[in-house]
JSON list of C-alpha atoms in Angstrom, two decimals:
[
{"chain": "P", "resi": 25, "resn": "MET", "atom": "CA", "xyz": [19.51, -21.66, 9.59]},
{"chain": "P", "resi": 26, "resn": "LYS", "atom": "CA", "xyz": [19.71, -24.04, 12.48]},
{"chain": "P", "resi": 27, "resn": "LEU", "atom": "CA", "xyz": [20.49, -22.20, 15.75]},
{"chain": "P", "resi": 28, "resn": "VAL", "atom": "CA", "xyz": [21.85, -23.26, 19.11]},
{"chain": "P", "resi": 29, "resn": "ILE", "atom": "CA", "xyz": [23.16, -22.05, 22.32]},
{"chain": "P", "resi": 30, "resn": "LYS", "atom": "CA", "xyz": [26.23, -23.13, 23.78]},
{"chain": "P", "resi": 31, "resn": "GLU", "atom": "CA", "xyz": [28.33, -22.45, 27.11]},
{"chain": "P", "resi": 32, "resn": "ILE", "atom": "CA", "xyz": [31.51, -20.70, 26.59]},
{"chain": "P", "resi": 33, "resn": "ASN", "atom": "CA", "xyz": [33.65, -23.05, 27.86]},
{"chain": "P", "resi": 34, "resn": "ASP", "atom": "CA", "xyz": [37.69, -24.20, 27.47]},
{"chain": "P", "resi": 35, "resn": "LYS", "atom": "CA", "xyz": [36.86, -25.93, 23.88]},
{"chain": "P", "resi": 36, "resn": "ASN", "atom": "CA", "xyz": [35.17, -22.83, 22.32]},
{"chain": "P", "resi": 37, "resn": "TYR", "atom": "CA", "xyz": [36.91, -19.96, 24.46]},
{"chain": "P", "resi": 38, "resn": "ASN", "atom": "CA", "xyz": [39.17, -19.32, 21.52]},
{"chain": "P", "resi": 39, "resn": "GLU", "atom": "CA", "xyz": [36.96, -19.19, 19.41]},
{"chain": "P", "resi": 40, "resn": "ALA", "atom": "CA", "xyz": [34.25, -16.88, 20.95]},
{"chain": "P", "resi": 41, "resn": "LEU", "atom": "CA", "xyz": [37.19, -14.42, 21.18]},
{"chain": "P", "resi": 42, "resn": "ARG", "atom": "CA", "xyz": [37.92, -14.02, 17.64]},
{"chain": "P", "resi": 43, "resn": "LEU", "atom": "CA", "xyz": [34.18, -12.34, 17.23]},
{"chain": "P", "resi": 44, "resn": "LYS", "atom": "CA", "xyz": [33.94, -8.97, 16.30]},
{"chain": "P", "resi": 45, "resn": "VAL", "atom": "CA", "xyz": [31.17, -6.30, 15.36]},
{"chain": "P", "resi": 46, "resn": "LYS", "atom": "CA", "xyz": [31.05, -4.25, 12.57]},
{"chain": "P", "resi": 47, "resn": "LYS", "atom": "CA", "xyz": [33.48, -1.10, 12.07]},
{"chain": "P", "resi": 48, "resn": "GLY", "atom": "CA", "xyz": [31.59, 1.56, 14.03]},
{"chain": "P", "resi": 49, "resn": "GLN", "atom": "CA", "xyz": [29.55, -0.70, 16.69]},
{"chain": "P", "resi": 50, "resn": "GLU", "atom": "CA", "xyz": [32.74, -1.35, 18.81]},
{"chain": "P", "resi": 51, "resn": "ASP", "atom": "CA", "xyz": [32.03, 1.47, 21.15]},
{"chain": "P", "resi": 52, "resn": "PHE", "atom": "CA", "xyz": [28.51, -0.03, 21.68]},
{"chain": "P", "resi": 53, "resn": "ILE", "atom": "CA", "xyz": [29.79, -3.27, 23.27]},
{"chain": "P", "resi": 54, "resn": "GLU", "atom": "CA", "xyz": [32.89, -4.51, 24.80]},
{"chain": "P", "resi": 55, "resn": "THR", "atom": "CA", "xyz": [35.26, -7.03, 23.58]},
{"chain": "P", "resi": 56, "resn": "VAL", "atom": "CA", "xyz": [34.07, -10.38, 23.82]},
{"chain": "P", "resi": 57, "resn": "GLU", "atom": "CA", "xyz": [37.53, -10.78, 25.63]},
{"chain": "P", "resi": 58, "resn": "GLU", "atom": "CA", "xyz": [36.16, -8.17, 28.11]},
{"chain": "P", "resi": 59, "resn": "CYS", "atom": "CA", "xyz": [32.92, -9.60, 28.74]},
{"chain": "P", "resi": 60, "resn": "LEU", "atom": "CA", "xyz": [34.77, -13.40, 29.22]},
{"chain": "P", "resi": 61, "resn": "ASN", "atom": "CA", "xyz": [36.94, -11.46, 32.17]},
{"chain": "P", "resi": 62, "resn": "GLU", "atom": "CA", "xyz": [34.06, -9.88, 33.79]},
{"chain": "P", "resi": 63, "resn": "ALA", "atom": "CA", "xyz": [32.15, -13.12, 33.57]},
{"chain": "P", "resi": 64, "resn": "LYS", "atom": "CA", "xyz": [35.66, -15.14, 35.21]},
{"chain": "P", "resi": 65, "resn": "GLN", "atom": "CA", "xyz": [35.03, -12.06, 38.20]},
{"chain": "P", "resi": 66, "resn": "ILE", "atom": "CA", "xyz": [31.27, -12.01, 38.68]},
{"chain": "P", "resi": 67, "resn": "SER", "atom": "CA", "xyz": [29.79, -15.82, 38.81]},
{"chain": "P", "resi": 68, "resn": "LEU", "atom": "CA", "xyz": [26.45, -14.12, 38.46]},
{"chain": "P", "resi": 69, "resn": "TRP", "atom": "CA", "xyz": [26.99, -13.99, 34.63]},
{"chain": "P", "resi": 70, "resn": "ARG", "atom": "CA", "xyz": [26.11, -16.62, 32.16]},
{"chain": "P", "resi": 71, "resn": "PRO", "atom": "CA", "xyz": [28.55, -16.28, 28.90]},
{"chain": "P", "resi": 72, "resn": "VAL", "atom": "CA", "xyz": [27.33, -18.00, 25.35]},
{"chain": "P", "resi": 73, "resn": "GLY", "atom": "CA", "xyz": [27.90, -18.31, 22.01]},
{"chain": "P", "resi": 74, "resn": "ILE", "atom": "CA", "xyz": [25.40, -18.31, 19.35]},
{"chain": "P", "resi": 75, "resn": "TYR", "atom": "CA", "xyz": [25.83, -20.90, 16.56]},
{"chain": "P", "resi": 76, "resn": "ASN", "atom": "CA", "xyz": [24.47, -22.02, 13.23]},
{"chain": "P", "resi": 77, "resn": "TYR", "atom": "CA", "xyz": [25.22, -25.27, 12.85]},
{"chain": "P", "resi": 78, "resn": "ASN", "atom": "CA", "xyz": [28.81, -25.77, 14.53]},
{"chain": "P", "resi": 79, "resn": "GLN", "atom": "CA", "xyz": [29.96, -22.41, 13.21]},
{"chain": "P", "resi": 80, "resn": "ILE", "atom": "CA", "xyz": [30.22, -19.48, 16.03]},
{"chain": "P", "resi": 81, "resn": "ILE", "atom": "CA", "xyz": [28.22, -16.58, 14.84]},
{"chain": "P", "resi": 82, "resn": "GLY", "atom": "CA", "xyz": [27.31, -14.50, 17.92]},
{"chain": "P", "resi": 83, "resn": "PHE", "atom": "CA", "xyz": [27.91, -13.74, 21.82]},
{"chain": "P", "resi": 84, "resn": "ALA", "atom": "CA", "xyz": [25.66, -12.96, 24.49]},
{"chain": "P", "resi": 85, "resn": "MET", "atom": "CA", "xyz": [25.80, -12.93, 28.61]},
{"chain": "P", "resi": 86, "resn": "TYR", "atom": "CA", "xyz": [23.18, -12.73, 30.52]},
{"chain": "P", "resi": 87, "resn": "GLY", "atom": "CA", "xyz": [22.74, -12.98, 34.52]},
{"chain": "P", "resi": 88, "resn": "LEU", "atom": "CA", "xyz": [19.82, -12.42, 37.56]},
{"chain": "P", "resi": 89, "resn": "TRP", "atom": "CA", "xyz": [21.04, -9.70, 39.95]},
{"chain": "P", "resi": 90, "resn": "GLU", "atom": "CA", "xyz": [19.13, -10.31, 42.80]},
{"chain": "P", "resi": 91, "resn": "ASN", "atom": "CA", "xyz": [19.83, -7.06, 44.62]},
{"chain": "P", "resi": 92, "resn": "GLU", "atom": "CA", "xyz": [17.65, -5.00, 41.82]},
{"chain": "P", "resi": 93, "resn": "GLY", "atom": "CA", "xyz": [14.36, -4.28, 42.62]},
{"chain": "P", "resi": 94, "resn": "ALA", "atom": "CA", "xyz": [11.57, -6.11, 44.57]},
{"chain": "P", "resi": 95, "resn": "ASP", "atom": "CA", "xyz": [12.74, -9.47, 43.49]},
{"chain": "P", "resi": 96, "resn": "GLY", "atom": "CA", "xyz": [15.63, -9.04, 41.14]},
{"chain": "P", "resi": 97, "resn": "ARG", "atom": "CA", "xyz": [16.36, -8.36, 37.89]},
{"chain": "P", "resi": 98, "resn": "VAL", "atom": "CA", "xyz": [17.33, -10.42, 35.16]},
{"chain": "P", "resi": 99, "resn": "TRP", "atom": "CA", "xyz": [19.47, -8.90, 32.50]},
{"chain": "P", "resi": 100, "resn": "LEU", "atom": "CA", "xyz": [20.61, -9.27, 28.97]},
{"chain": "P", "resi": 101, "resn": "ASP", "atom": "CA", "xyz": [23.74, -7.46, 29.08]},
{"chain": "P", "resi": 102, "resn": "ARG", "atom": "CA", "xyz": [25.66, -8.12, 26.04]},
{"chain": "P", "resi": 103, "resn": "PHE", "atom": "CA", "xyz": [24.31, -9.79, 22.82]},
{"chain": "P", "resi": 104, "resn": "MET", "atom": "CA", "xyz": [26.22, -9.23, 19.35]},
{"chain": "P", "resi": 105, "resn": "ILE", "atom": "CA", "xyz": [26.43, -11.15, 16.32]},
{"chain": "P", "resi": 106, "resn": "GLU", "atom": "CA", "xyz": [29.81, -11.56, 14.27]},
{"chain": "P", "resi": 107, "resn": "ASN", "atom": "CA", "xyz": [29.97, -8.65, 11.82]},
{"chain": "P", "resi": 108, "resn": "GLU", "atom": "CA", "xyz": [30.53, -10.97, 8.70]},
{"chain": "P", "resi": 109, "resn": "PHE", "atom": "CA", "xyz": [26.75, -12.41, 9.81]},
{"chain": "P", "resi": 110, "resn": "GLN", "atom": "CA", "xyz": [24.76, -9.28, 10.38]},
{"chain": "P", "resi": 111, "resn": "GLY", "atom": "CA", "xyz": [22.07, -8.36, 8.26]},
{"chain": "P", "resi": 112, "resn": "ARG", "atom": "CA", "xyz": [21.24, -12.13, 7.25]},
{"chain": "P", "resi": 113, "resn": "GLY", "atom": "CA", "xyz": [18.43, -12.22, 10.09]},
{"chain": "P", "resi": 114, "resn": "TYR", "atom": "CA", "xyz": [20.90, -13.87, 12.56]},
{"chain": "P", "resi": 115, "resn": "GLY", "atom": "CA", "xyz": [20.09, -11.33, 14.95]},
{"chain": "P", "resi": 116, "resn": "SER", "atom": "CA", "xyz": [16.36, -11.20, 15.57]},
{"chain": "P", "resi": 117, "resn": "GLU", "atom": "CA", "xyz": [16.47, -14.87, 15.46]},
{"chain": "P", "resi": 118, "resn": "SER", "atom": "CA", "xyz": [19.52, -15.32, 17.68]},
{"chain": "P", "resi": 119, "resn": "LEU", "atom": "CA", "xyz": [17.65, -13.02, 20.21]},
{"chain": "P", "resi": 120, "resn": "LYS", "atom": "CA", "xyz": [14.60, -15.09, 20.47]},
{"chain": "P", "resi": 121, "resn": "LEU", "atom": "CA", "xyz": [16.52, -18.03, 21.23]},
{"chain": "P", "resi": 122, "resn": "ILE", "atom": "CA", "xyz": [18.32, -16.09, 23.81]},
{"chain": "P", "resi": 123, "resn": "LEU", "atom": "CA", "xyz": [15.58, -14.05, 25.45]},
{"chain": "P", "resi": 124, "resn": "ASN", "atom": "CA", "xyz": [13.49, -18.07, 25.60]},
{"chain": "P", "resi": 125, "resn": "ARG", "atom": "CA", "xyz": [16.64, -19.38, 27.41]},
{"chain": "P", "resi": 126, "resn": "ILE", "atom": "CA", "xyz": [16.73, -16.61, 30.27]},
{"chain": "P", "resi": 127, "resn": "TYR", "atom": "CA", "xyz": [13.30, -17.02, 30.21]},
{"chain": "P", "resi": 128, "resn": "ASN", "atom": "CA", "xyz": [12.98, -21.14, 31.14]},
{"chain": "P", "resi": 129, "resn": "GLU", "atom": "CA", "xyz": [16.33, -20.50, 33.14]},
{"chain": "P", "resi": 130, "resn": "TYR", "atom": "CA", "xyz": [15.33, -17.65, 35.63]},
{"chain": "P", "resi": 131, "resn": "ASN", "atom": "CA", "xyz": [11.16, -17.89, 35.07]},
{"chain": "P", "resi": 132, "resn": "ARG", "atom": "CA", "xyz": [11.05, -14.28, 35.16]},
{"chain": "P", "resi": 133, "resn": "ASN", "atom": "CA", "xyz": [8.50, -11.98, 33.50]},
{"chain": "P", "resi": 134, "resn": "GLU", "atom": "CA", "xyz": [10.83, -8.92, 32.97]},
{"chain": "P", "resi": 135, "resn": "ILE", "atom": "CA", "xyz": [14.41, -8.68, 30.80]},
{"chain": "P", "resi": 136, "resn": "TYR", "atom": "CA", "xyz": [16.50, -5.80, 31.10]},
{"chain": "P", "resi": 137, "resn": "LEU", "atom": "CA", "xyz": [18.79, -4.44, 28.86]},
{"chain": "P", "resi": 138, "resn": "SER", "atom": "CA", "xyz": [20.92, -1.19, 28.53]},
{"chain": "P", "resi": 139, "resn": "ILE", "atom": "CA", "xyz": [21.65, 0.70, 25.47]},
{"chain": "P", "resi": 140, "resn": "TYR", "atom": "CA", "xyz": [23.61, 3.79, 23.82]},
{"chain": "P", "resi": 141, "resn": "GLU", "atom": "CA", "xyz": [20.60, 5.47, 22.64]},
{"chain": "P", "resi": 142, "resn": "ASN", "atom": "CA", "xyz": [22.30, 6.49, 19.48]},
{"chain": "P", "resi": 143, "resn": "ASN", "atom": "CA", "xyz": [22.46, 2.56, 18.69]},
{"chain": "P", "resi": 144, "resn": "ASP", "atom": "CA", "xyz": [19.82, 3.09, 16.30]},
{"chain": "P", "resi": 145, "resn": "LEU", "atom": "CA", "xyz": [19.90, -0.83, 14.63]},
{"chain": "P", "resi": 146, "resn": "ALA", "atom": "CA", "xyz": [20.06, -2.36, 17.83]},
{"chain": "P", "resi": 147, "resn": "ILE", "atom": "CA", "xyz": [17.12, 0.01, 19.30]},
{"chain": "P", "resi": 148, "resn": "LYS", "atom": "CA", "xyz": [15.14, -1.16, 16.20]},
{"chain": "P", "resi": 149, "resn": "MET", "atom": "CA", "xyz": [15.77, -4.70, 16.74]},
{"chain": "P", "resi": 150, "resn": "TYR", "atom": "CA", "xyz": [14.80, -5.00, 20.35]},
{"chain": "P", "resi": 151, "resn": "GLU", "atom": "CA", "xyz": [11.56, -2.87, 19.84]},
{"chain": "P", "resi": 152, "resn": "LYS", "atom": "CA", "xyz": [10.70, -5.46, 17.10]},
{"chain": "P", "resi": 153, "resn": "ILE", "atom": "CA", "xyz": [10.75, -8.12, 19.67]},
{"chain": "P", "resi": 154, "resn": "GLY", "atom": "CA", "xyz": [9.08, -6.13, 22.17]},
{"chain": "P", "resi": 155, "resn": "PHE", "atom": "CA", "xyz": [11.76, -4.24, 24.11]},
{"chain": "P", "resi": 156, "resn": "GLN", "atom": "CA", "xyz": [10.54, -1.02, 25.46]},
{"chain": "P", "resi": 157, "resn": "PHE", "atom": "CA", "xyz": [12.63, 2.20, 27.08]},
{"chain": "P", "resi": 158, "resn": "ASN", "atom": "CA", "xyz": [11.33, 2.37, 30.95]},
{"chain": "P", "resi": 159, "resn": "GLY", "atom": "CA", "xyz": [12.84, 5.88, 31.45]},
{"chain": "P", "resi": 160, "resn": "GLU", "atom": "CA", "xyz": [15.57, 4.56, 33.69]},
{"chain": "P", "resi": 161, "resn": "LEU", "atom": "CA", "xyz": [19.53, 5.13, 32.89]},
{"chain": "P", "resi": 162, "resn": "ASP", "atom": "CA", "xyz": [21.83, 2.46, 34.33]},
{"chain": "P", "resi": 163, "resn": "ILE", "atom": "CA", "xyz": [25.12, 3.40, 35.98]},
{"chain": "P", "resi": 164, "resn": "ASN", "atom": "CA", "xyz": [27.10, 4.39, 33.13]},
{"chain": "P", "resi": 165, "resn": "GLY", "atom": "CA", "xyz": [24.31, 6.61, 31.84]},
{"chain": "P", "resi": 166, "resn": "GLU", "atom": "CA", "xyz": [22.81, 3.98, 29.12]},
{"chain": "P", "resi": 167, "resn": "LYS", "atom": "CA", "xyz": [19.25, 3.99, 28.68]},
{"chain": "P", "resi": 168, "resn": "ILE", "atom": "CA", "xyz": [17.47, 1.07, 30.15]},
{"chain": "P", "resi": 169, "resn": "MET", "atom": "CA", "xyz": [15.00, -1.20, 27.92]},
{"chain": "P", "resi": 170, "resn": "LYS", "atom": "CA", "xyz": [12.57, -3.85, 29.53]},
{"chain": "P", "resi": 171, "resn": "LEU", "atom": "CA", "xyz": [10.64, -6.75, 27.94]},
{"chain": "P", "resi": 172, "resn": "GLU", "atom": "CA", "xyz": [7.59, -8.12, 29.59]},
{"chain": "P", "resi": 173, "resn": "VAL", "atom": "CA", "xyz": [7.33, -11.61, 28.90]}
]
């Protein structure tokens, strides 16, 4: 396993669009196409592909919302691993890599995400990394988790 993160651009846009989650997970995350369209409209979002060597295996989108809280909040807004690569350890390792990138890019001690309370597998992975529920809900009613770095 040799994981790397690459910005989504014209060269890898179409391969990112092919990423899909497993059946039953579709309601937990927007499609990559929806994410990329949102990133075009809101320049705060940073969409990236997760690669194992040269093969795309996942997608993430993150950004800093300066108008939230006293100093703004950094959000890991989207994170997914392609269905055929799930269950092989790519999720946890990719998440660590993304979080390291976010920390280095924004130099913030807290990273936030929102999650559906019935997304048990993702919650377990996030908790294993150190995320904890903070008692807040986002505007869509999803529970908010926070990682203190």
